[in-house]
Coordinates of C-alpha atoms in Angstrom, one line a residue:
Chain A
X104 CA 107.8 89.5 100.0
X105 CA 104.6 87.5 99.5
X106 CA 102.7 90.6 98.0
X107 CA 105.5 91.5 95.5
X108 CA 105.9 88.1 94.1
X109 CA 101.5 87.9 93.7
X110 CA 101.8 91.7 92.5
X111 CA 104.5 90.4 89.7
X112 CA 102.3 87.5 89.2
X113 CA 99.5 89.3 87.9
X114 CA 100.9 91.4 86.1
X115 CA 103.1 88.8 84.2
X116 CA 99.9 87.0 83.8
X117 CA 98.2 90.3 82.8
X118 CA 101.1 90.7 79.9
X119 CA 100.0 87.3 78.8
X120 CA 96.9 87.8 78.2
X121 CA 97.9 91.3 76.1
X122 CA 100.3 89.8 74.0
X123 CA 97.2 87.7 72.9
X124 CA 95.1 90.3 72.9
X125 CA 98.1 92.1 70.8
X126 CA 98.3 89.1 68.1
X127 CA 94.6 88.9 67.4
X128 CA 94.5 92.6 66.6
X129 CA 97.8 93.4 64.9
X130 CA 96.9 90.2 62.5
X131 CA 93.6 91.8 62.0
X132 CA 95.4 95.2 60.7
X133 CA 93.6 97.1 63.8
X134 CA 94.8 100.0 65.3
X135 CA 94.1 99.6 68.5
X136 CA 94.2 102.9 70.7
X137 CA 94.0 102.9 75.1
X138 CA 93.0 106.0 75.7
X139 CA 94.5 107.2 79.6
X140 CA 93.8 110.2 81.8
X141 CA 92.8 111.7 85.1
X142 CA 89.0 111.5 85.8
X143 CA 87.5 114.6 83.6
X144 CA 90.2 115.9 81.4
X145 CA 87.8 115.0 78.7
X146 CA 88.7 111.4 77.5
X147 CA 84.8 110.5 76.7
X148 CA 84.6 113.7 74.7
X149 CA 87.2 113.8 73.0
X150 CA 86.4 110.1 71.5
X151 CA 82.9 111.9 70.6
X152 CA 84.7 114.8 68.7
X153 CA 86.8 111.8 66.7
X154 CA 83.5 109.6 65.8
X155 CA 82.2 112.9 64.1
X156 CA 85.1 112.8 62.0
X157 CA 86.1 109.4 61.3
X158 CA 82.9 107.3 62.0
X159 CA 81.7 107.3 57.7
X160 CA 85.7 107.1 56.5
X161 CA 86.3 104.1 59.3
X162 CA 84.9 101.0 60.6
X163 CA 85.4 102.3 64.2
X164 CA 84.9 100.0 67.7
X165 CA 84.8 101.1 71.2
X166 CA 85.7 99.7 74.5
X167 CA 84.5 101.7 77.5
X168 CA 85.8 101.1 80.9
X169 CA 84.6 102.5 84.1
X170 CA 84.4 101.6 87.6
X171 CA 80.6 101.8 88.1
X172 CA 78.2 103.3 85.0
X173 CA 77.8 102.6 81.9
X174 CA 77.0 106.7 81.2
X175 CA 80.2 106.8 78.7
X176 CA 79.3 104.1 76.7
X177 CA 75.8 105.4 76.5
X178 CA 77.2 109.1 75.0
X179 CA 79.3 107.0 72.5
X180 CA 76.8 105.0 71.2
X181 CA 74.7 107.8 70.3
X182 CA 77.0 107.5 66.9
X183 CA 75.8 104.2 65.5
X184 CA 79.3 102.5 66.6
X185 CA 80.0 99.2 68.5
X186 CA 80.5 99.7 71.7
X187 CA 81.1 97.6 74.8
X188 CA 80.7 98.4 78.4
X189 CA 83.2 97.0 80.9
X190 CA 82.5 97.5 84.2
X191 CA 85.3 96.7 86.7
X192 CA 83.0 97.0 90.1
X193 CA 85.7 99.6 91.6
X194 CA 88.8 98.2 90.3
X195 CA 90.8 101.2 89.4
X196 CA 92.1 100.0 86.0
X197 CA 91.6 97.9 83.3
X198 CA 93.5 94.5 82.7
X199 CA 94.1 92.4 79.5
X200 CA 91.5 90.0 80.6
X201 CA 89.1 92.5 80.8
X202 CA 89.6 93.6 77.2
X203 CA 89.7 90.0 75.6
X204 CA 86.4 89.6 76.8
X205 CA 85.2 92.3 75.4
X206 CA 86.8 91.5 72.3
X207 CA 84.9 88.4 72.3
X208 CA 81.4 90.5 71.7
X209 CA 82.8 92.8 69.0
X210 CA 82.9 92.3 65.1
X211 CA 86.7 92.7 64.4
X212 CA 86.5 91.7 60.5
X213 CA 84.6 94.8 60.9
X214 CA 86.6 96.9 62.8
X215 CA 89.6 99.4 61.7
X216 CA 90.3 101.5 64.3
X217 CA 89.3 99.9 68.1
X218 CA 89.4 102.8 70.9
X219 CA 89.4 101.0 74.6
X220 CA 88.4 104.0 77.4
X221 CA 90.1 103.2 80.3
X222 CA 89.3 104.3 84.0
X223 CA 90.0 107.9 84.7
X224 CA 93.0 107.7 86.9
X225 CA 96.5 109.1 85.8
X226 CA 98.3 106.6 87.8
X227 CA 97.7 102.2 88.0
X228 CA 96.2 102.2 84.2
X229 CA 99.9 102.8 83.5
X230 CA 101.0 99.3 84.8
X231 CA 98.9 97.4 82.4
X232 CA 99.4 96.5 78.7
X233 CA 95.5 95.7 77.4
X234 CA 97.8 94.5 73.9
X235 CA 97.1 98.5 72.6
X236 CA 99.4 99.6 69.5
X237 CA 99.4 102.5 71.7
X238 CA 98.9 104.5 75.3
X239 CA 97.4 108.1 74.5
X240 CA 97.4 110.3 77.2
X241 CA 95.3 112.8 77.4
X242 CA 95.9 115.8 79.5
X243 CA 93.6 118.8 80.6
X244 CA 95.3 122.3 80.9
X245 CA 92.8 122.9 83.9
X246 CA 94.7 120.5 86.3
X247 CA 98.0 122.3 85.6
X248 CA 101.3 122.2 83.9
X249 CA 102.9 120.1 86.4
X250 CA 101.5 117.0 86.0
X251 CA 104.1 114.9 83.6
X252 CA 106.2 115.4 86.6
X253 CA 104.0 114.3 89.1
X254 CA 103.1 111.0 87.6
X255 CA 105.8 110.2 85.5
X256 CA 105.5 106.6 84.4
X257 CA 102.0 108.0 82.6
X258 CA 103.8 110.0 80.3
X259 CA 106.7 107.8 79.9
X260 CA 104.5 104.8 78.5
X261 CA 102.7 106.7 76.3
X262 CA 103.5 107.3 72.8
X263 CA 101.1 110.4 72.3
X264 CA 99.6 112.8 74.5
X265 CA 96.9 114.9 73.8
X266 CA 96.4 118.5 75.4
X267 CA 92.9 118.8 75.7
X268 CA 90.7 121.9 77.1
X269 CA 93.2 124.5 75.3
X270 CA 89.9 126.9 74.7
X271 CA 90.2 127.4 78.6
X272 CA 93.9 128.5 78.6
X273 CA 93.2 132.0 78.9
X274 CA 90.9 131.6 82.2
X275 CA 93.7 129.8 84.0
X276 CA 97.6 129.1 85.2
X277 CA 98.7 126.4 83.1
X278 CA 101.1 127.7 79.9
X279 CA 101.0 125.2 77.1
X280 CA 104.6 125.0 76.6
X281 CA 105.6 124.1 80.2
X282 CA 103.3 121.3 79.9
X283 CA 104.9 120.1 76.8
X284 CA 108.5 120.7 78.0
X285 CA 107.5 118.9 81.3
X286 CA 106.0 115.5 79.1
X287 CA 109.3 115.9 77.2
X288 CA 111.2 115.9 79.9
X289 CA 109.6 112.6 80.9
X290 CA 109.9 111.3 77.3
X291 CA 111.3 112.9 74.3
X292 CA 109.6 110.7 72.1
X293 CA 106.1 111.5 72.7
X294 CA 103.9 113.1 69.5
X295 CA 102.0 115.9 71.2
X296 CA 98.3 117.2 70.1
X297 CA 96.6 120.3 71.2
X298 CA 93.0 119.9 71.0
X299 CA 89.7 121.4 72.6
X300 CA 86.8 119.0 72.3
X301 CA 84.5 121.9 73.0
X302 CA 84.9 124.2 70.2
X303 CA 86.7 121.2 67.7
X304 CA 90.1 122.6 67.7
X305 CA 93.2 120.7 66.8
X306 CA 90.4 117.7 66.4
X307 CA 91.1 117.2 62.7
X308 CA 94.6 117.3 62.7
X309 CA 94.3 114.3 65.5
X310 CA 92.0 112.6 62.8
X311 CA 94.2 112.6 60.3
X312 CA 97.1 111.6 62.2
X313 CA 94.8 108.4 63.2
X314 CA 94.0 107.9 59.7
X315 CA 97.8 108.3 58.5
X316 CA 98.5 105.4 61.6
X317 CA 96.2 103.0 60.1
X318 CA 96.7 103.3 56.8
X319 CA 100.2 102.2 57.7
X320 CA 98.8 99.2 58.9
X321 CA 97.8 97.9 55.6
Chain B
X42 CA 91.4 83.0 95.7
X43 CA 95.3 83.8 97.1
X44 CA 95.4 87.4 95.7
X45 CA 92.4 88.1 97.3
X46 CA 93.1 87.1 100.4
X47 CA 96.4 88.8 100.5
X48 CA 94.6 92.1 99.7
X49 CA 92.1 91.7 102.8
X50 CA 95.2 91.1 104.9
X51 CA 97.1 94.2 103.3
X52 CA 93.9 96.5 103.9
X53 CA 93.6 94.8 107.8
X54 CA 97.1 95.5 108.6
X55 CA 96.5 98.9 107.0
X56 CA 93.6 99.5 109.6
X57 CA 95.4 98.6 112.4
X58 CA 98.1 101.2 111.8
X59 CA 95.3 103.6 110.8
X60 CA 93.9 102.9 114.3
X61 CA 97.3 103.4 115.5
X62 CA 97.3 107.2 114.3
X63 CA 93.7 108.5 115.2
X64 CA 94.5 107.3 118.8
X65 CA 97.1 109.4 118.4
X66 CA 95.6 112.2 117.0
X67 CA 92.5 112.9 118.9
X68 CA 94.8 111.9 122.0
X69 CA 96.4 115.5 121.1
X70 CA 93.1 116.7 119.8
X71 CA 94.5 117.2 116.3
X72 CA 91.5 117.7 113.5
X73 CA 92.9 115.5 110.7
X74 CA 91.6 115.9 107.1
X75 CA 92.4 113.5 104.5
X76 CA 92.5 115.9 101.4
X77 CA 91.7 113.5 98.3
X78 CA 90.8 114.5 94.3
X79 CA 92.3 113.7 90.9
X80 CA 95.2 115.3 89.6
X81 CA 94.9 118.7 89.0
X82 CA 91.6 119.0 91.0
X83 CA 93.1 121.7 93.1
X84 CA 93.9 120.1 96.0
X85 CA 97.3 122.2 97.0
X86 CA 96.0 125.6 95.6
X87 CA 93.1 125.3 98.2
X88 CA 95.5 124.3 101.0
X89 CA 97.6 127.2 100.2
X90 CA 94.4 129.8 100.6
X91 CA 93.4 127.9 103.6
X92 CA 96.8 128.4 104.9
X93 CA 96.9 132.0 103.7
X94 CA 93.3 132.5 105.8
X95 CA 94.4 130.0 109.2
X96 CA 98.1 130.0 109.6
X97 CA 98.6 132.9 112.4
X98 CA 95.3 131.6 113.7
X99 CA 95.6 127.7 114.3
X100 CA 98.9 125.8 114.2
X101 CA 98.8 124.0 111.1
X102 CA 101.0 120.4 109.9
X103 CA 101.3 119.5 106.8
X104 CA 101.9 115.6 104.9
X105 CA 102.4 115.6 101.5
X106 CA 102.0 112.5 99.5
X107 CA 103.2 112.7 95.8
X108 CA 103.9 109.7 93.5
X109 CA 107.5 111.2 92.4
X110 CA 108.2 115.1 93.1
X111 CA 108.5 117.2 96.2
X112 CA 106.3 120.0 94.0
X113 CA 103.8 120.2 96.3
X114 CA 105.9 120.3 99.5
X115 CA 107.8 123.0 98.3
X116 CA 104.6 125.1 97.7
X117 CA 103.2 125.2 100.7
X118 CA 106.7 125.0 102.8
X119 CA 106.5 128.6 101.7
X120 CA 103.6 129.8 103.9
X121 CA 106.0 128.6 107.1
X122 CA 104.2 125.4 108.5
X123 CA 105.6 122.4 108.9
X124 CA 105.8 120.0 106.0
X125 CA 106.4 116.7 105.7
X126 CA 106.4 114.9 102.0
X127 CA 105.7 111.3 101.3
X128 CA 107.1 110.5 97.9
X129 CA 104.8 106.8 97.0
X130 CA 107.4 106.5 94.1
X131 CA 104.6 105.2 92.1
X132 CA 102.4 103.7 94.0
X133 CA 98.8 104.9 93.8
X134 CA 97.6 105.8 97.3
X135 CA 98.6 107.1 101.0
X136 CA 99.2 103.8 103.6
X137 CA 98.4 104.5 107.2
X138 CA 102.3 103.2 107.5
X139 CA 103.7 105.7 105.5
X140 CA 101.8 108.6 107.6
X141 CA 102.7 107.0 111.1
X142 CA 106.1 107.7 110.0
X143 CA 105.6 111.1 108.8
X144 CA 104.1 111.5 112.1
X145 CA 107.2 111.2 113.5
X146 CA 108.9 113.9 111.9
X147 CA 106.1 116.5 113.5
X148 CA 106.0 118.1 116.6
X149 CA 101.8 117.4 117.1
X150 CA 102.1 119.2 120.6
X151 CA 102.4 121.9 118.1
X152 CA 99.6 120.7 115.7
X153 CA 96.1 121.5 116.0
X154 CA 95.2 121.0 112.6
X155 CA 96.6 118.1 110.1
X156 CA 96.2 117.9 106.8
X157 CA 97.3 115.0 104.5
X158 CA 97.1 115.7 101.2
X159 CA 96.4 112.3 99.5
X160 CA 98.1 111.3 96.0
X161 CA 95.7 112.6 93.1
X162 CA 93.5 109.7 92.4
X163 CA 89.7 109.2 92.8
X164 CA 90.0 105.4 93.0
X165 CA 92.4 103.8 95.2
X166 CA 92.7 106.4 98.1
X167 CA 89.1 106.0 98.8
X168 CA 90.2 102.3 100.1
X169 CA 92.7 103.5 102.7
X170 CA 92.2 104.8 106.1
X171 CA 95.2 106.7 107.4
X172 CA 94.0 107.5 110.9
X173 CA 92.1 110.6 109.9
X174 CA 88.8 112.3 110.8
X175 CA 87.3 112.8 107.4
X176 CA 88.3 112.7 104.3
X177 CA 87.7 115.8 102.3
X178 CA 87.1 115.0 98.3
X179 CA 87.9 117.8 95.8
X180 CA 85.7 118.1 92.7
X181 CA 87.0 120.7 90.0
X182 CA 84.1 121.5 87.9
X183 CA 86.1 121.5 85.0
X184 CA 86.0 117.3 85.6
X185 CA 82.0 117.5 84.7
X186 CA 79.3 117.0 87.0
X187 CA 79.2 113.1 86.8
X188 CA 82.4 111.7 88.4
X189 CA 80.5 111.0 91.7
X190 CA 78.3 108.8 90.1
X191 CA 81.3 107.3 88.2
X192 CA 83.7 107.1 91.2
X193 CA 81.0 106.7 93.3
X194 CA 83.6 105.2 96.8
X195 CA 85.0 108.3 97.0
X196 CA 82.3 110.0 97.3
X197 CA 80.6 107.7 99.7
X198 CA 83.5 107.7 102.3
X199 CA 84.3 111.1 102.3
X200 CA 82.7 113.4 105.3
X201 CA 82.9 116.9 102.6
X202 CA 82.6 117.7 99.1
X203 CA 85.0 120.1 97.9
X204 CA 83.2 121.9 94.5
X205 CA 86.6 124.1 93.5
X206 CA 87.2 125.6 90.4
X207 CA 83.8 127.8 90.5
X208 CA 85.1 130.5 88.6
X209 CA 85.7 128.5 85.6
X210 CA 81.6 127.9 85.3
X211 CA 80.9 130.5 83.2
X212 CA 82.9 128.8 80.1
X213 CA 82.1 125.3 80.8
X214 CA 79.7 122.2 80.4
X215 CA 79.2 121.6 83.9
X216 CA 76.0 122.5 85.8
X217 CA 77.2 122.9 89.7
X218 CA 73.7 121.8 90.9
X219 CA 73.8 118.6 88.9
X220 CA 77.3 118.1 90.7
X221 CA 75.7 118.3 94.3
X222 CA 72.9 116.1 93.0
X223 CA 74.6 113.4 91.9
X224 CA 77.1 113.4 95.1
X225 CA 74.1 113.7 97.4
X226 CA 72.3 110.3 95.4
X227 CA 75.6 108.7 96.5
X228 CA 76.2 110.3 100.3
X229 CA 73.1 111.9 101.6
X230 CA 75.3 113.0 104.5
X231 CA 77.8 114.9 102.6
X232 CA 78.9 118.5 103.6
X233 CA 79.0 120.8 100.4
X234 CA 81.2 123.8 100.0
X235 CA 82.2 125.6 96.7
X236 CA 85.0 127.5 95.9
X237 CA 87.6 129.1 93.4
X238 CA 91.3 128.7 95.1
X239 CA 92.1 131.3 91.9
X240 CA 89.9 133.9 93.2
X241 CA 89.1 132.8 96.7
X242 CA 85.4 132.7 96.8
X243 CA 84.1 130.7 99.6
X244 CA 87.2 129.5 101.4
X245 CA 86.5 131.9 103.9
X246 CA 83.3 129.7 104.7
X247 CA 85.2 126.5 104.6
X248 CA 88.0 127.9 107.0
X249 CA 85.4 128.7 109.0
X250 CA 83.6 125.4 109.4
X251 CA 87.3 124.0 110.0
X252 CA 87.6 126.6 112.8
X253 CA 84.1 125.0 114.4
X254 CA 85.3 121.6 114.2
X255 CA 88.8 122.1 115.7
X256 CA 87.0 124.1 118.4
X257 CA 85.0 120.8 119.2
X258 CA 88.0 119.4 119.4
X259 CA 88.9 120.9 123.0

């Protein structure tokens, strides 16, 4: 009993910390985006194939999280934003803390749009509020149609999910459409994307989706 | 300074239980793989051609642990081996607990090979003995050839690399030397096979190394 009533501890301390994170960034008119997924279903890339859209129309920010390198932040940086490195020395998610540190080294009178990179992992990054406007999940076709079903609370806390790796569909056995039915199953609400961050498709349409969310913001 | 010490006491009681099952095991001279991967890696599609390749050879167990769904279970149920499944409901990782009890519910006079297939997640399982006698990591290619320098742990404590998804090469960014590389930089020690659960190449060479370790079993 010990354990459960630390485990709700830190996360009600965890939720603390994000609503802060959440006042300083709605009150700055920033759409702030955590970006969630298994390990290689192309979370890093996909942020690459959105700076080469958005980076002249938006002041863009980046928060990378990973458990050991800093080899994402280095690919993102390539594009002349801000980005920070969070390393969580093998913690498997990230946690509001975390991310208002971070905050602390970036320019936000300077910043639009703020993407935070979680660590790859489809399942404990789902626990913890970082004070995002919103979870994207992004799912690969290559690990299958099934996995809204398998790890459930994902796809229920997201608002969007994005189904990355579609050039690949025709090499394996995951249909497009069972993937979506299965997230909807989960929750009807979410906005679903189709993109391949390889060839660029379904990229734009993402980008102007983002551009539509923050003009809202205004 | 609490939370920390609670986790050290968590992962000790964990070990003892974990203790608790090898005993058991190699006291029936069971080999016990710990199959681990992120989502989607292809962790049940290679189970089901090793069981396809081994099942009138070798009497085979299987433990399932899933975060919500029986999925899996039900997948390999169908090749006739016993199958017990572990739903986590949402918790991250396998506990040596959870697979004393599945223990239980198999007949291991009748078991000469065990595997546990591990919820998909390169973080968190990496911390957990469950008795076993290796873990076995899974890395699809389609995940890129620098997640074992990014989840490095895993990588580390693992006995085997599983490189699965070779037939997808051809269409994708990830250079399958580069792969072994970077896993060797981390574990020096580890034992490399590739294959394609889709098309079966090379998990006639894996069954066979499985073969030579449950003969040195006896």
């Amino acid at each position: 009993m010990n354990v459960i009533t630390i485990e709700r501890k830190i996360l009600e301390k965890n939720d603390e910390v994000a609503i802060k994170n959440r006042e300083l960034l709605s009150g700055k008119k920033i759409l702030t985006i955590n970006l969630v997924s298994s390990p290689g279903a192309g979370k890093t890339s996909l942020l690459e194939k959105t700076l080469e859209h958005l980076k002249d129309k938006i002041p863009i920010s980046i928060i990378e999280g990973d458990v050991q390198t800093s080899i994402d932040a280095e690919r993102v940086a390539k594009y002349n934003v801000p980005v920070v490195q969070i390393v969580t020395n093998g913690a498997c998610h990230l946690e509001a803390k975390l991310v208002q540190d971070a905050l602390g080294s970036l320019d936000l009178t300077k910043t639009k749009l703020l993407f935070i990179e979680n660590v790859g992992n489809l399942v404990c990054p789902a626990a913890y509020d970082l004070g995002e406007d919103m979870k994207v999940v992004i799912a690969s076709t290559t690990e299958g149609d099934d996995k809204p079903l398998k790890y459930p609370r994902m796809f229920l806390n997201a608002a969007v999910l994005i189904i990355n790796k579609t050039d690949l569909l025709p090499y394996i056995d995951c249909n497009a459409d069972t993937l979506k039915n299965n997230a909807l199953k989960i929750n009807p609400n979410l906005i679903i994307f189709e993109t391949s961050a390889t060839t660029g498709e379904g990229v734009e349409k993402w980008c102007r989706w983002l551009e539509e969310q923050i003009s809202k913001k205004k």
